Amino acid sequence: MSKAVFSLEPLTCPSCIKKIEKALLGTPGVEEAKVLFHSGKVRIAFQEQQVSPDELSDLLNRLGYPVLTMKLS
């Protein structure tokens, strides 16, 4: 399992958390998704055979949350 942390622009509303987590958890290959509201970060655990970090970044961008940085581990 791979892990990634995406830094986003500051989040402005708590409902953003549900929107992001629901979209990510509905993506095949995503095992865990946690939005850290105050730091504007999203932690994701995923199976890289099913979904790539770039696809996850694209999903966040399409949801309206531009990705500033991405760290993989």
XYZ file of N, CA and C in Angstrom:
219
model
N 0.844 -1.180 0.000
C 0.000 0.000 0.000
C 0.886 1.240 0.000
N 0.514 2.208 -0.799
C 1.232 3.479 -0.869
C 0.474 4.533 -0.082
N 1.210 5.562 0.300
C 0.586 6.676 1.020
C 1.011 7.984 0.371
N 0.100 8.946 0.409
C 0.395 10.263 -0.152
C -0.236 11.329 0.727
N 0.415 12.476 0.769
C -0.133 13.648 1.452
C -0.179 14.768 0.426
N -1.381 15.276 0.213
C -1.594 16.379 -0.727
C -1.841 17.650 0.068
N -1.125 18.714 -0.269
C -1.366 20.019 0.344
C -2.275 20.806 -0.580
N -3.342 21.344 0.000
C -4.319 22.120 -0.761
C -4.290 23.565 -0.299
N -4.995 24.399 -1.042
C -5.215 25.766 -0.559
C -6.046 25.652 0.712
N -6.013 26.658 1.587
C -6.782 26.567 2.835
C -8.261 26.255 2.570
N -8.778 25.326 3.351
C -10.190 24.950 3.236
C -11.025 25.958 4.018
N -12.213 26.266 3.488
C -13.016 27.322 4.102
C -14.264 26.817 4.813
N -14.656 25.565 4.563
C -15.878 25.095 5.218
C -15.756 23.618 5.591
N -16.306 23.229 6.717
C -16.240 21.837 7.151
C -16.914 20.868 6.176
N -17.878 21.330 5.398
C -18.536 20.425 4.452
C -17.571 19.996 3.340
N -16.487 20.758 3.154
C -15.460 20.373 2.181
C -14.877 19.012 2.557
N -14.732 18.756 3.842
C -14.144 17.507 4.315
C -14.948 16.317 3.809
N -16.256 16.354 4.020
C -17.116 15.251 3.589
C -17.072 15.068 2.081
N -17.107 16.167 1.353
C -17.095 16.107 -0.109
C -15.819 15.428 -0.619
N -14.678 15.830 -0.083
C -13.394 15.278 -0.514
C -13.272 13.814 -0.112
N -13.559 13.515 1.168
C -13.412 12.140 1.649
C -14.356 11.188 0.919
N -15.576 11.613 0.675
C -16.547 10.752 -0.025
C -16.065 10.444 -1.443
N -15.578 11.448 -2.153
C -15.104 11.238 -3.523
C -13.892 10.312 -3.543
N -12.972 10.522 -2.614
C -11.773 9.690 -2.581
C -12.099 8.256 -2.196
N -12.924 8.074 -1.167
C -13.259 6.724 -0.716
C -14.089 5.970 -1.747
N -14.729 6.680 -2.665
C -15.481 6.048 -3.744
C -14.610 5.689 -4.938
N -13.323 5.996 -4.850
C -12.386 5.707 -5.933
C -11.774 4.325 -5.724
N -11.855 3.449 -6.722
C -11.254 2.119 -6.585
C -9.761 2.218 -6.269
N -9.341 1.460 -5.271
C -7.938 1.445 -4.873
C -7.640 2.307 -3.663
N -8.538 3.224 -3.319
C -8.319 4.074 -2.144
C -8.802 3.329 -0.905
N -7.881 3.127 0.042
C -8.186 2.390 1.272
C -8.615 3.347 2.391
N -7.900 4.472 2.502
C -8.185 5.456 3.550
C -8.028 6.854 2.969
N -8.848 7.768 3.470
C -8.730 9.176 3.079
C -9.092 10.023 4.290
N -8.192 10.919 4.667
C -8.420 11.768 5.836
C -8.058 13.199 5.488
N -9.026 14.096 5.649
C -8.789 15.518 5.395
C -8.449 16.191 6.724
N -7.329 16.895 6.734
C -6.908 17.654 7.914
C -7.272 19.113 7.645
N -8.433 19.498 8.147
C -9.049 20.788 7.806
C -8.128 21.974 8.065
N -7.571 22.071 9.263
C -6.812 23.270 9.637
C -5.491 23.406 8.895
N -4.906 22.286 8.491
C -3.633 22.368 7.767
C -3.826 22.332 6.253
N -5.047 22.053 5.793
C -5.314 22.001 4.360
C -4.630 20.828 3.668
N -4.500 19.714 4.412
C -3.837 18.539 3.841
C -4.805 17.372 3.751
N -4.522 16.494 2.806
C -5.311 15.279 2.629
C -4.341 14.105 2.649
N -4.573 13.170 3.590
C -3.758 11.948 3.659
C -4.542 10.823 3.018
N -3.884 10.096 2.118
C -4.550 9.014 1.401
C -3.670 7.768 1.420
N -4.273 6.624 1.738
C -3.615 5.327 1.602
C -4.305 4.623 0.438
N -3.513 4.120 -0.503
C -4.097 3.578 -1.725
C -3.241 2.461 -2.306
N -3.862 1.671 -3.172
C -3.184 0.613 -3.910
C -2.742 1.193 -5.251
N -1.433 1.315 -5.435
C -0.930 1.978 -6.642
C -1.199 1.168 -7.912
N -1.515 -0.125 -7.776
C -1.861 -0.923 -8.950
C -3.228 -0.514 -9.500
N -4.064 0.086 -8.658
C -5.420 0.451 -9.063
C -5.593 1.934 -9.368
N -4.843 2.776 -8.687
C -4.995 4.222 -8.888
C -3.641 4.893 -8.658
N -3.305 5.843 -9.512
C -2.008 6.521 -9.391
C -2.146 7.812 -8.582
N -1.034 8.279 -8.027
C -1.064 9.564 -7.314
C -1.537 10.709 -8.201
N -1.161 10.660 -9.483
C -1.595 11.721 -10.402
C -3.107 11.700 -10.609
N -3.695 10.507 -10.644
C -5.156 10.405 -10.774
C -5.846 10.977 -9.541
N -5.262 10.745 -8.370
C -5.836 11.292 -7.137
C -5.721 12.815 -7.135
N -4.581 13.310 -7.587
C -4.387 14.753 -7.680
C -5.395 15.371 -8.652
N -5.593 14.714 -9.800
C -6.564 15.201 -10.789
C -7.971 15.238 -10.209
N -8.321 14.219 -9.422
C -9.646 14.165 -8.794
C -9.836 15.358 -7.857
N -8.837 15.632 -7.030
C -8.931 16.773 -6.113
C -9.078 18.079 -6.893
N -8.319 18.222 -7.960
C -8.419 19.436 -8.788
C -9.804 19.567 -9.410
N -10.349 18.440 -9.914
C -11.694 18.474 -10.526
C -12.770 18.823 -9.504
N -12.543 18.446 -8.237
C -13.510 18.782 -7.182
C -13.453 20.270 -6.820
N -12.423 20.963 -7.307
C -12.306 22.396 -7.026
C -11.320 22.719 -5.927
N -10.430 21.763 -5.615
C -9.429 21.965 -4.572
C -8.042 21.793 -5.196
N -7.447 22.881 -5.679
C -6.152 22.786 -6.348
C -5.074 22.200 -5.431
N -4.330 21.249 -5.971
C -3.236 20.623 -5.230
C -1.996 21.498 -5.373
N -1.422 21.893 -4.231
C -0.216 22.711 -4.245
C 1.037 21.830 -4.254
N 1.050 20.794 -3.412
C 2.171 19.855 -3.372
C 1.664 18.456 -3.094
N 2.523 17.476 -3.437
C 2.191 16.073 -3.196
C 3.442 15.390 -2.677
N 3.302 14.638 -1.567
C 4.408 13.883 -1.002
C 4.021 12.418 -0.955
N 4.853 11.552 -1.516
C 4.568 10.118 -1.531
C 5.465 9.396 -0.537
N 4.918 8.318 0.025
C 5.736 7.475 0.903
C 5.314 6.031 0.771
